[in-house]
Short mmCIF file of N, CA and C in Angstrom, two decimals:
data_model
loop_
_atom_site.label_atom_id
_atom_site.label_comp_id
_atom_site.label_asym_id
_atom_site.label_seq_id
_atom_site.Cartn_x
_atom_site.Cartn_y
_atom_site.Cartn_z
N UNK A 22 0.69 -1.44 -0.04
CA UNK A 22 0.07 0.07 -0.24
C UNK A 22 0.68 0.97 -0.16
N UNK A 23 0.98 2.74 -0.48
CA UNK A 23 1.90 2.68 -0.97
C UNK A 23 1.31 4.38 -0.24
N UNK A 24 1.05 4.97 0.97
CA UNK A 24 1.93 5.90 1.27
C UNK A 24 0.77 7.54 1.05
N UNK A 25 1.54 7.88 -0.34
CA UNK A 25 1.11 9.05 -1.33
C UNK A 25 0.81 8.77 -2.38
N UNK A 26 -0.05 9.62 -3.05
CA UNK A 26 -1.06 9.17 -3.83
C UNK A 26 -0.18 10.72 -4.45
N UNK A 27 0.59 10.50 -6.09
CA UNK A 27 1.01 11.79 -7.20
C UNK A 27 0.36 11.51 -8.00
N UNK A 28 -0.12 13.05 -8.30
CA UNK A 28 -0.86 12.79 -10.05
C UNK A 28 -1.06 13.53 -11.00
N UNK A 29 -0.15 13.29 -11.47
CA UNK A 29 0.16 14.13 -12.62
C UNK A 29 -0.29 14.30 -14.29
N UNK A 30 -0.08 14.59 -15.12
CA UNK A 30 -1.31 15.31 -16.57
C UNK A 30 -1.25 14.07 -17.51
N UNK A 31 0.03 13.44 -18.00
CA UNK A 31 0.07 12.18 -18.75
C UNK A 31 0.42 11.12 -18.31
N UNK A 32 -0.50 9.28 -19.06
CA UNK A 32 1.14 8.04 -18.72
C UNK A 32 2.39 8.48 -19.29
N UNK A 33 2.24 8.94 -19.92
CA UNK A 33 4.36 8.50 -19.66
C UNK A 33 4.88 9.58 -18.73
N UNK A 34 4.74 10.32 -18.08
CA UNK A 34 5.21 11.50 -17.48
C UNK A 34 5.33 10.36 -16.10
N UNK A 35 3.33 9.53 -16.02
CA UNK A 35 3.55 8.82 -14.61
C UNK A 35 4.69 7.70 -14.06
N UNK A 36 4.54 7.08 -15.13
CA UNK A 36 5.42 6.14 -15.43
C UNK A 36 7.28 6.33 -14.85
N UNK A 37 7.74 7.75 -15.39
CA UNK A 37 8.88 7.98 -15.23
C UNK A 37 9.40 8.37 -13.89
N UNK A 38 8.15 9.31 -13.39
CA UNK A 38 8.73 10.04 -12.14
C UNK A 38 8.31 8.09 -10.44
N UNK A 39 7.29 7.56 -11.46
CA UNK A 39 7.18 6.64 -10.30
C UNK A 39 8.46 5.57 -9.65
N UNK A 40 9.04 6.06 -11.15
CA UNK A 40 10.76 4.97 -11.22
C UNK A 40 11.12 5.83 -10.52
N UNK A 41 11.01 6.77 -9.98
CA UNK A 41 12.75 8.63 -9.05
C UNK A 41 11.69 8.17 -7.79
N UNK A 42 10.64 7.74 -7.62
CA UNK A 42 10.09 8.34 -5.71
C UNK A 42 9.75 7.28 -5.27
N UNK A 43 9.94 6.02 -5.68
CA UNK A 43 9.77 4.62 -5.43
C UNK A 43 8.42 3.81 -4.15
N UNK A 44 8.78 2.82 -3.67
CA UNK A 44 7.78 2.02 -3.19
C UNK A 44 6.99 3.16 -1.96
N UNK A 45 7.15 3.82 -1.48
CA UNK A 45 6.02 5.26 -1.32
C UNK A 45 5.10 5.76 -1.49
N UNK A 46 5.31 6.02 -2.59
CA UNK A 46 4.57 6.66 -3.80
C UNK A 46 3.56 6.49 -4.94
N UNK A 47 2.77 6.25 -5.03
CA UNK A 47 1.82 5.48 -6.41
C UNK A 47 1.64 6.69 -6.63
N UNK A 48 2.60 6.48 -8.35
CA UNK A 48 1.93 7.14 -9.42
C UNK A 48 0.96 7.71 -10.71
N UNK A 49 -0.97 7.95 -10.51
CA UNK A 49 -1.73 7.80 -11.41
C UNK A 49 -1.10 9.88 -12.39
N UNK A 50 -1.95 9.00 -13.35
CA UNK A 50 -2.04 10.22 -14.64
C UNK A 50 -3.65 10.66 -14.63
N UNK A 51 -3.99 11.72 -14.40
CA UNK A 51 -5.81 11.84 -14.96
C UNK A 51 -5.93 11.88 -15.90
N UNK A 52 -5.39 11.48 -16.72
CA UNK A 52 -5.18 12.14 -18.24
C UNK A 52 -5.99 13.17 -18.92
N UNK A 53 -4.90 13.84 -18.68
CA UNK A 53 -5.90 15.63 -18.63
C UNK A 53 -6.81 15.15 -18.16
N UNK A 54 -7.74 16.57 -18.54
CA UNK A 54 -8.96 17.19 -17.50
C UNK A 54 -9.97 16.38 -17.68
N UNK A 55 -11.31 16.28 -16.35
CA UNK A 55 -11.61 15.61 -15.69
C UNK A 55 -13.10 15.40 -16.21
N UNK A 56 -13.16 16.81 -15.68
CA UNK A 56 -14.38 17.50 -16.67
C UNK A 56 -14.34 19.28 -17.87
N UNK A 57 -15.65 18.45 -17.66
CA UNK A 57 -16.42 20.49 -18.22
C UNK A 57 -17.01 21.30 -18.13
N UNK A 58 -18.12 22.02 -18.95
CA UNK A 58 -18.77 22.59 -18.68
C UNK A 58 -19.72 21.53 -19.28
N UNK A 59 -21.02 21.73 -18.73
CA UNK A 59 -22.19 21.14 -19.70
C UNK A 59 -21.77 21.64 -20.55
N UNK A 60 -22.52 20.79 -21.76
CA UNK A 60 -22.57 20.52 -23.36
C UNK A 60 -23.64 21.62 -24.20
N UNK A 61 -24.79 22.53 -22.85
CA UNK A 61 -25.80 23.09 -23.40
C UNK A 61 -26.30 24.14 -22.89
N UNK A 62 -26.73 25.14 -23.25
CA UNK A 62 -26.64 26.32 -23.11
C UNK A 62 -27.15 26.57 -21.44
N UNK A 63 -26.69 27.39 -21.24
CA UNK A 63 -26.49 27.63 -19.38
C UNK A 63 -25.72 26.54 -18.45
N UNK A 64 -25.04 26.78 -18.94
CA UNK A 64 -23.84 25.81 -18.52
C UNK A 64 -23.52 26.87 -17.50
N UNK A 65 -23.62 27.99 -17.57
CA UNK A 65 -22.73 29.85 -16.91
C UNK A 65 -23.90 30.49 -16.73
N UNK A 66 -24.50 31.17 -15.36
CA UNK A 66 -25.57 31.33 -15.17
C UNK A 66 -24.94 33.16 -15.31
N UNK A 67 -25.38 33.75 -16.09
CA UNK A 67 -24.20 35.09 -15.04
C UNK A 67 -25.65 35.90 -13.83
N UNK A 68 -26.54 35.36 -14.31
CA UNK A 68 -27.83 36.00 -12.95
C UNK A 68 -27.31 35.55 -11.22
N UNK A 69 -26.58 34.76 -11.73
CA UNK A 69 -25.65 34.49 -10.51
C UNK A 69 -24.47 34.56 -10.09
N UNK A 70 -23.85 35.70 -10.16
CA UNK A 70 -22.64 35.10 -10.16
C UNK A 70 -21.55 34.38 -11.34
N UNK A 71 -21.86 34.20 -12.32
CA UNK A 71 -22.15 33.12 -13.25
C UNK A 71 -21.27 32.09 -12.79
N UNK A 72 -22.56 31.51 -12.00
CA UNK A 72 -21.70 30.32 -11.76
C UNK A 72 -21.77 28.65 -12.67
N UNK A 73 -20.99 28.26 -12.24
CA UNK A 73 -20.32 26.70 -14.03
C UNK A 73 -21.49 26.00 -13.18
N UNK A 74 -21.99 25.10 -14.22
CA UNK A 74 -22.21 23.95 -13.76
C UNK A 74 -21.50 22.99 -14.84
N UNK A 75 -21.19 21.89 -14.84
CA UNK A 75 -19.79 20.56 -14.58
C UNK A 75 -20.71 19.65 -14.56
N UNK A 76 -19.85 18.54 -16.16
CA UNK A 76 -20.14 17.14 -15.35
C UNK A 76 -18.84 16.58 -16.21
N UNK A 77 -19.00 15.24 -15.61
CA UNK A 77 -17.60 14.91 -15.65
C UNK A 77 -17.50 13.96 -17.28
N UNK A 78 -15.94 13.88 -18.07
CA UNK A 78 -15.83 13.69 -18.96
C UNK A 78 -16.35 12.13 -19.51
N UNK A 79 -16.78 11.93 -19.43
CA UNK A 79 -16.93 9.83 -19.27
C UNK A 79 -15.90 9.91 -19.66
N UNK A 80 -15.27 10.14 -20.81
CA UNK A 80 -13.80 8.68 -21.40
C UNK A 80 -13.44 8.93 -20.40
N UNK A 81 -12.77 9.86 -19.68
CA UNK A 81 -12.25 9.92 -18.39
C UNK A 81 -12.60 9.06 -17.02
N UNK A 82 -14.11 9.02 -16.78
CA UNK A 82 -14.32 8.66 -15.72
C UNK A 82 -13.64 7.22 -15.19
N UNK A 83 -13.32 6.53 -16.57
CA UNK A 83 -12.83 4.96 -15.27
C UNK A 83 -11.56 5.64 -14.84
N UNK A 84 -10.63 6.71 -15.61
CA UNK A 84 -9.69 7.07 -14.65
C UNK A 84 -9.95 8.01 -13.36
N UNK A 85 -11.04 9.10 -13.21
CA UNK A 85 -11.23 8.91 -12.02
C UNK A 85 -11.38 8.31 -11.21
N UNK A 86 -12.39 7.55 -11.16
CA UNK A 86 -11.95 5.89 -10.62
C UNK A 86 -11.37 5.04 -9.69
N UNK A 87 -10.31 5.02 -10.89
CA UNK A 87 -9.70 4.49 -10.22
C UNK A 87 -8.33 5.18 -9.61
N UNK A 88 -8.39 6.69 -9.53
CA UNK A 88 -7.83 7.18 -8.39
C UNK A 88 -8.46 7.79 -7.15
N UNK A 89 -9.93 8.25 -7.45
CA UNK A 89 -10.81 7.46 -5.81
C UNK A 89 -10.00 6.61 -5.83
N UNK A 90 -9.59 5.41 -6.06
CA UNK A 90 -9.82 4.61 -5.39
C UNK A 90 -8.82 4.05 -4.66
N UNK A 91 -7.47 4.17 -5.12
CA UNK A 91 -5.95 4.59 -5.26
C UNK A 91 -5.98 5.17 -4.21
N UNK A 92 -6.40 6.55 -3.90
CA UNK A 92 -6.58 7.28 -2.91
C UNK A 92 -7.43 7.24 -1.58
N UNK A 93 -8.16 6.44 -1.54
CA UNK A 93 -8.55 5.75 -0.03
C UNK A 93 -7.09 5.47 0.53
N UNK A 94 -6.86 4.75 0.01
CA UNK A 94 -5.65 3.30 0.75
C UNK A 94 -3.82 4.12 0.68
N UNK A 95 -4.41 6.11 0.60
CA UNK A 95 -3.39 6.84 0.71
C UNK A 95 -3.77 7.25 1.78
N UNK A 96 -3.27 8.11 2.60
CA UNK A 96 -2.11 9.21 3.71
C UNK A 96 -2.83 10.57 3.25
N UNK A 97 -2.01 10.55 1.69
CA UNK A 97 -0.79 12.14 0.95
C UNK A 97 -1.37 12.37 -0.34
N UNK A 98 -2.22 13.09 -1.29
CA UNK A 98 -1.86 13.64 -1.71
C UNK A 98 -0.97 14.13 -2.54
N UNK A 99 -0.72 14.36 -3.76
CA UNK A 99 0.27 15.23 -4.27
C UNK A 99 -0.52 15.47 -6.09
N UNK A 100 0.06 16.76 -6.33
CA UNK A 100 -1.27 17.10 -6.92
C UNK A 100 0.02 17.69 -7.91
N UNK A 101 0.98 16.91 -9.18
CA UNK A 101 1.29 17.57 -9.22
C UNK A 101 1.63 17.33 -11.33
N UNK A 102 0.18 17.82 -11.97
CA UNK A 102 -0.44 18.72 -13.14
C UNK A 102 0.92 20.02 -13.53
N UNK A 103 0.72 20.42 -14.50
CA UNK A 103 2.14 21.10 -14.64
C UNK A 103 2.19 22.81 -14.88
N UNK A 104 2.49 23.44 -14.60
CA UNK A 104 2.40 24.97 -13.56
C UNK A 104 1.85 25.59 -14.65
N UNK A 105 1.06 25.72 -15.54
CA UNK A 105 -0.03 26.59 -16.54
C UNK A 105 -1.78 26.19 -15.68
N UNK A 106 -2.02 27.42 -16.45
CA UNK A 106 -3.22 27.05 -16.47
C UNK A 106 -4.61 25.75 -16.19
N UNK A 107 -3.99 25.38 -17.15
CA UNK A 107 -4.81 24.40 -17.84
C UNK A 107 -4.44 22.73 -17.03
N UNK A 108 -2.57 23.32 -16.35
CA UNK A 108 -3.03 22.17 -15.15
C UNK A 108 -3.97 22.25 -13.77
N UNK A 109 -3.28 23.65 -13.33
CA UNK A 109 -4.14 24.43 -12.59
C UNK A 109 -5.59 23.58 -12.29
N UNK A 110 -6.48 24.52 -13.71
CA UNK A 110 -7.31 23.74 -13.49
C UNK A 110 -7.87 22.51 -13.38
N UNK A 111 -7.25 21.65 -14.01
CA UNK A 111 -7.21 19.86 -14.03
C UNK A 111 -6.93 19.73 -12.32
N UNK A 112 -6.54 20.05 -10.83
CA UNK A 112 -5.31 19.98 -9.75
C UNK A 112 -7.32 20.64 -9.36
N UNK A 113 -7.68 21.66 -9.97
CA UNK A 113 -8.65 21.77 -9.28
C UNK A 113 -9.70 21.14 -9.23
N UNK A 114 -10.28 20.86 -11.31
CA UNK A 114 -11.47 19.81 -10.75
C UNK A 114 -11.46 18.82 -9.95
N UNK A 115 -10.35 18.13 -9.65
CA UNK A 115 -9.92 16.56 -9.22
C UNK A 115 -9.87 16.93 -8.31
N UNK A 116 -9.02 17.82 -7.51
CA UNK A 116 -9.56 18.45 -6.00
C UNK A 116 -11.77 18.31 -5.66
N UNK A 117 -12.22 19.02 -6.94
CA UNK A 117 -13.86 19.13 -6.80
C UNK A 117 -14.15 17.89 -6.26
N UNK A 118 -13.89 17.34 -7.49
CA UNK A 118 -14.63 15.62 -7.70
C UNK A 118 -13.94 15.15 -6.49
N UNK A 119 -13.20 14.97 -5.86
CA UNK A 119 -12.94 13.69 -5.32
C UNK A 119 -13.15 14.71 -3.56
N UNK A 120 -14.14 16.20 -3.65
CA UNK A 120 -14.49 16.50 -2.14
C UNK A 120 -15.64 16.08 -2.40
N UNK A 121 -16.41 16.35 -3.96
CA UNK A 121 -17.80 15.17 -3.12
C UNK A 121 -17.95 13.94 -3.47
N UNK A 122 -16.76 13.23 -3.03
CA UNK A 122 -17.27 12.05 -3.43
C UNK A 122 -16.02 11.58 -1.71
N UNK A 123 -16.05 13.00 -0.66
CA UNK A 123 -15.27 12.94 1.13
C UNK A 123 -14.42 11.88 1.06
N UNK A 124 -12.94 12.29 -0.14
CA UNK A 124 -12.54 11.31 -0.45
C UNK A 124 -10.57 12.31 0.94
N UNK A 125 -11.28 14.10 0.74
CA UNK A 125 -9.77 14.56 0.74
C UNK A 125 -9.68 14.44 2.12
N UNK A 126 -10.78 15.04 3.45
CA UNK A 126 -12.07 15.24 4.83
C UNK A 126 -10.29 14.55 5.67
N UNK A 127 -9.13 13.25 5.36
CA UNK A 127 -7.96 12.96 6.88
C UNK A 127 -7.13 13.03 5.84
N UNK A 128 -7.48 13.21 4.62
CA UNK A 128 -6.12 13.12 3.85
C UNK A 128 -5.22 14.55 3.28
N UNK A 129 -3.76 14.99 3.79
CA UNK A 129 -2.87 15.93 3.52
C UNK A 129 -3.25 16.39 2.07
N UNK A 130 -3.25 17.25 1.90
CA UNK A 130 -3.32 17.37 -0.03
C UNK A 130 -2.04 18.86 -0.46
N UNK A 131 -1.05 18.05 -1.22
CA UNK A 131 0.51 18.77 -1.19
C UNK A 131 0.25 19.31 -3.09
N UNK A 132 0.74 20.55 -3.58
CA UNK A 132 1.09 21.20 -4.39
C UNK A 132 2.91 20.90 -4.96
N UNK A 133 2.54 19.88 -5.86
CA UNK A 133 4.01 19.94 -6.57
C UNK A 133 4.36 20.64 -8.06
N UNK A 134 5.27 21.12 -8.18
CA UNK A 134 5.07 21.61 -9.31
C UNK A 134 7.07 21.31 -9.53
N UNK A 135 6.93 20.42 -11.93
CA UNK A 135 7.69 20.23 -11.83
C UNK A 135 8.32 20.89 -12.71
N UNK A 136 10.14 21.92 -12.86
CA UNK A 136 10.24 22.48 -13.91
C UNK A 136 10.89 20.54 -15.39
N UNK A 137 11.02 19.91 -14.89
CA UNK A 137 11.66 19.49 -15.73
C UNK A 137 11.64 17.89 -14.70
N UNK A 138 11.69 17.23 -16.00
CA UNK A 138 11.61 15.62 -14.28
C UNK A 138 12.53 14.89 -15.02
N UNK A 139 13.76 14.92 -13.87
CA UNK A 139 14.70 14.51 -13.71
C UNK A 139 14.56 14.11 -12.42
N UNK A 140 14.70 13.05 -12.30
CA UNK A 140 15.29 12.43 -10.55
C UNK A 140 15.66 13.14 -9.49
N UNK A 141 16.93 14.14 -9.27
CA UNK A 141 16.73 15.35 -8.84
C UNK A 141 15.74 16.31 -8.26
N UNK A 142 15.16 16.38 -9.74
CA UNK A 142 14.24 17.21 -9.94
C UNK A 142 13.13 16.75 -9.10
N UNK A 143 12.39 16.49 -9.18
CA UNK A 143 10.84 15.58 -8.54
C UNK A 143 11.46 15.71 -7.50
N UNK A 144 12.87 14.54 -6.53
CA UNK A 144 12.56 14.29 -5.58
C UNK A 144 12.67 15.72 -4.75
N UNK A 145 13.37 16.63 -4.95
CA UNK A 145 13.67 17.96 -4.23
C UNK A 145 12.31 18.79 -4.41
N UNK A 146 11.92 18.70 -5.57
CA UNK A 146 10.17 19.06 -5.03
C UNK A 146 8.97 18.99 -4.34
N UNK A 147 9.24 17.67 -4.08
CA UNK A 147 8.32 16.75 -3.84
C UNK A 147 8.99 17.15 -2.22
N UNK A 148 10.15 17.27 -1.43
CA UNK A 148 10.21 17.35 -0.49
C UNK A 148 10.20 18.45 -0.17
N UNK A 149 9.86 19.77 -1.05
CA UNK A 149 9.83 20.94 -1.04
C UNK A 149 8.18 21.52 -0.65
N UNK A 150 7.37 20.81 -1.00
CA UNK A 150 6.04 21.23 -1.29
C UNK A 150 5.79 21.33 -0.07
N UNK A 151 4.11 21.99 -0.28
CA UNK A 151 3.74 23.31 1.19
C UNK A 151 2.74 21.91 1.51
N UNK A 152 1.44 21.99 2.27
CA UNK A 152 0.40 21.95 2.34
C UNK A 152 -0.53 22.57 1.54
N UNK A 153 -1.14 22.21 1.14
CA UNK A 153 -1.88 22.62 -0.55
C UNK A 153 -3.17 24.01 0.25
N UNK A 154 -3.18 25.07 -0.84
CA UNK A 154 -4.43 25.66 -0.69
C UNK A 154 -4.48 27.01 -1.16
N UNK A 155 -6.11 26.83 -1.72
CA UNK A 155 -6.49 27.77 -2.90
C UNK A 155 -6.50 28.47 -2.79
N UNK A 156 -5.28 29.80 -3.61
CA UNK A 156 -5.00 31.34 -2.92
C UNK A 156 -5.88 31.90 -3.57
N UNK A 157 -6.19 32.19 -5.02
CA UNK A 157 -7.69 32.38 -5.99
C UNK A 157 -8.69 31.88 -5.37
N UNK A 158 -10.00 32.53 -5.98
CA UNK A 158 -10.86 32.29 -5.70
C UNK A 158 -11.88 31.95 -6.62
N UNK A 159 -11.76 30.50 -6.89
CA UNK A 159 -13.06 29.37 -8.23
C UNK A 159 -13.55 30.51 -9.42
N UNK A 160 -13.78 32.41 -9.24
CA UNK A 160 -14.12 32.48 -10.39
C UNK A 160 -12.52 33.04 -11.02
N UNK A 161 -11.70 33.41 -9.98
CA UNK A 161 -10.25 34.02 -10.95
C UNK A 161 -9.26 32.12 -11.21
N UNK A 162 -9.79 31.32 -11.33
CA UNK A 162 -9.09 30.09 -11.09
C UNK A 162 -9.92 29.88 -12.76
N UNK A 163 -10.70 30.21 -12.84
CA UNK A 163 -11.90 29.71 -13.17
C UNK A 163 -12.37 30.46 -14.25
N UNK A 164 -11.36 31.46 -14.66
CA UNK A 164 -11.85 33.25 -15.14
C UNK A 164 -11.94 32.89 -16.46
N UNK A 165 -11.10 32.08 -17.35
CA UNK A 165 -11.21 32.32 -18.86
C UNK A 165 -12.32 31.25 -18.93
N UNK A 166 -12.45 30.23 -18.32
CA UNK A 166 -13.71 29.84 -19.28
C UNK A 166 -15.48 30.82 -19.22
N UNK A 167 -15.09 31.29 -17.98
CA UNK A 167 -16.45 31.73 -18.15
C UNK A 167 -15.93 32.79 -19.05
N UNK A 168 -14.65 33.70 -19.05
CA UNK A 168 -14.95 35.09 -19.27
C UNK A 168 -15.06 34.74 -20.83
N UNK A 169 -14.87 33.76 -21.65
CA UNK A 169 -14.74 33.10 -23.21
C UNK A 169 -16.66 32.71 -22.95
N UNK A 170 -17.38 32.80 -22.30
CA UNK A 170 -18.74 31.98 -22.66
C UNK A 170 -19.18 33.63 -22.11
N UNK A 171 -18.99 34.21 -21.14
CA UNK A 171 -19.41 35.92 -21.29
C UNK A 171 -19.39 36.36 -22.58
N UNK A 172 -18.48 36.21 -22.68
CA UNK A 172 -18.39 36.80 -23.87
C UNK A 172 -19.19 36.49 -25.30
N UNK A 173 -18.98 35.21 -25.14
CA UNK A 173 -20.02 34.43 -26.39
C UNK A 173 -21.50 35.30 -26.13
N UNK A 174 -21.55 35.25 -24.93
CA UNK A 174 -23.07 35.47 -24.40
C UNK A 174 -23.55 37.09 -24.93
N UNK A 175 -22.48 37.62 -24.92
CA UNK A 175 -22.53 40.16 -25.04
C UNK A 175 -22.08 39.58 -26.77
N UNK A 176 -21.22 39.12 -27.37
CA UNK A 176 -22.04 38.66 -28.57
C UNK A 176 -22.66 38.63 -29.05
N UNK A 177 -24.20 38.22 -28.00
CA UNK A 177 -25.09 36.79 -29.15
C UNK A 177 -25.95 38.16 -28.36
N UNK A 178 -26.28 38.52 -27.97
CA UNK A 178 -27.27 39.94 -27.34
C UNK A 178 -26.75 40.85 -27.43
N UNK A 179 -25.95 41.40 -27.67
CA UNK A 179 -25.95 42.35 -28.74
C UNK A 179 -26.05 42.34 -29.96
N UNK A 180 -26.00 41.02 -30.67
CA UNK A 180 -26.46 41.29 -32.17
C UNK A 180 -25.23 40.97 -32.86
N UNK A 181 -24.19 41.12 -32.96
CA UNK A 181 -23.64 40.71 -33.63
C UNK A 181 -23.28 39.47 -34.22
N UNK A 182 -22.26 38.98 -35.68
CA UNK A 182 -22.18 37.06 -35.59
C UNK A 182 -21.58 36.92 -35.57
N UNK A 183 -22.70 35.44 -34.78
CA UNK A 183 -22.37 34.51 -33.31
C UNK A 183 -21.67 33.21 -34.26
N UNK A 184 -22.62 32.62 -35.69
CA UNK A 184 -21.71 31.80 -36.37
C UNK A 184 -23.07 32.05 -37.40
N UNK A 185 -23.27 31.15 -38.60
CA UNK A 185 -23.86 30.85 -39.73
C UNK A 185 -25.03 30.86 -39.56
N UNK A 186 -26.09 31.79 -40.50
CA UNK A 186 -27.04 31.72 -40.13
C UNK A 186 -28.15 32.71 -39.45
N UNK A 187 -26.86 33.59 -38.14
CA UNK A 187 -27.38 34.81 -37.05
C UNK A 187 -27.20 35.92 -37.90
N UNK A 188 -28.66 36.28 -37.76
CA UNK A 188 -28.52 37.83 -37.85
C UNK A 188 -28.12 39.20 -36.32
N UNK A 189 -28.46 40.21 -37.39
CA UNK A 189 -27.98 40.99 -35.94
C UNK A 189 -29.55 41.14 -35.04
N UNK A 190 -29.76 40.98 -33.67
CA UNK A 190 -30.45 41.09 -32.95
C UNK A 190 -31.26 40.52 -32.80
N UNK A 191 -30.59 38.81 -33.35
CA UNK A 191 -30.77 37.97 -32.79
C UNK A 191 -31.03 37.03 -31.94
N UNK A 192 -31.33 37.12 -30.69
CA UNK A 192 -30.53 36.08 -29.56
C UNK A 192 -30.83 35.27 -29.31
N UNK A 193 -30.03 34.16 -29.26
CA UNK A 193 -29.78 33.34 -28.44
C UNK A 193 -30.20 32.20 -27.61
N UNK A 194 -29.94 33.48 -26.75
CA UNK A 194 -29.98 33.17 -24.74
C UNK A 194 -30.62 32.72 -24.74
N UNK A 195 -31.43 32.37 -23.71
CA UNK A 195 -32.32 31.83 -23.54
C UNK A 195 -32.88 33.13 -22.48
N UNK A 196 -31.54 33.81 -21.25
CA UNK A 196 -32.37 34.24 -20.94
C UNK A 196 -32.28 36.28 -20.62
N UNK A 197 -32.67 36.43 -22.19
CA UNK A 197 -32.22 37.02 -22.82
C UNK A 197 -33.21 37.69 -23.65
N UNK A 198 -34.84 36.82 -23.99
CA UNK A 198 -35.65 36.81 -24.33
C UNK A 198 -36.67 36.90 -24.16
#
């Protein structure tokens, strides 16, 4: 049983990092994003602080289930997704999904950043990780997603063209009708 679970984005990276960390660490891949906005209009509610509704990406449900199962056996979770906006979003969504499943209450969560995948860099990053704490608020962290969607609403509502066949003044957003 591994005491520590490390999550990275790709299976190739997981395999390499596993060799560097040893038996006390299980290293798994999220295979990218685990959930996304619901595909239908209304996934972002501009009337309620741009609240967003998500759904798990069907093809990645099995990866989420495997991560949840491994976390039940671990004492600590290390989020080692890429240090970019996409990696932060993957880590946040994973935390939210694990929190919904009530798997984080008695576990420490750490954020680890690798700028290179070498034995020294990986071991050093793990040994210098701190307890994880979200500093940004949800809208800031996921702002790009909600901003993109709200710009789309704006364009549709202002009558600008928003796709083939649209005409000025024709708003296709339910809350504007």
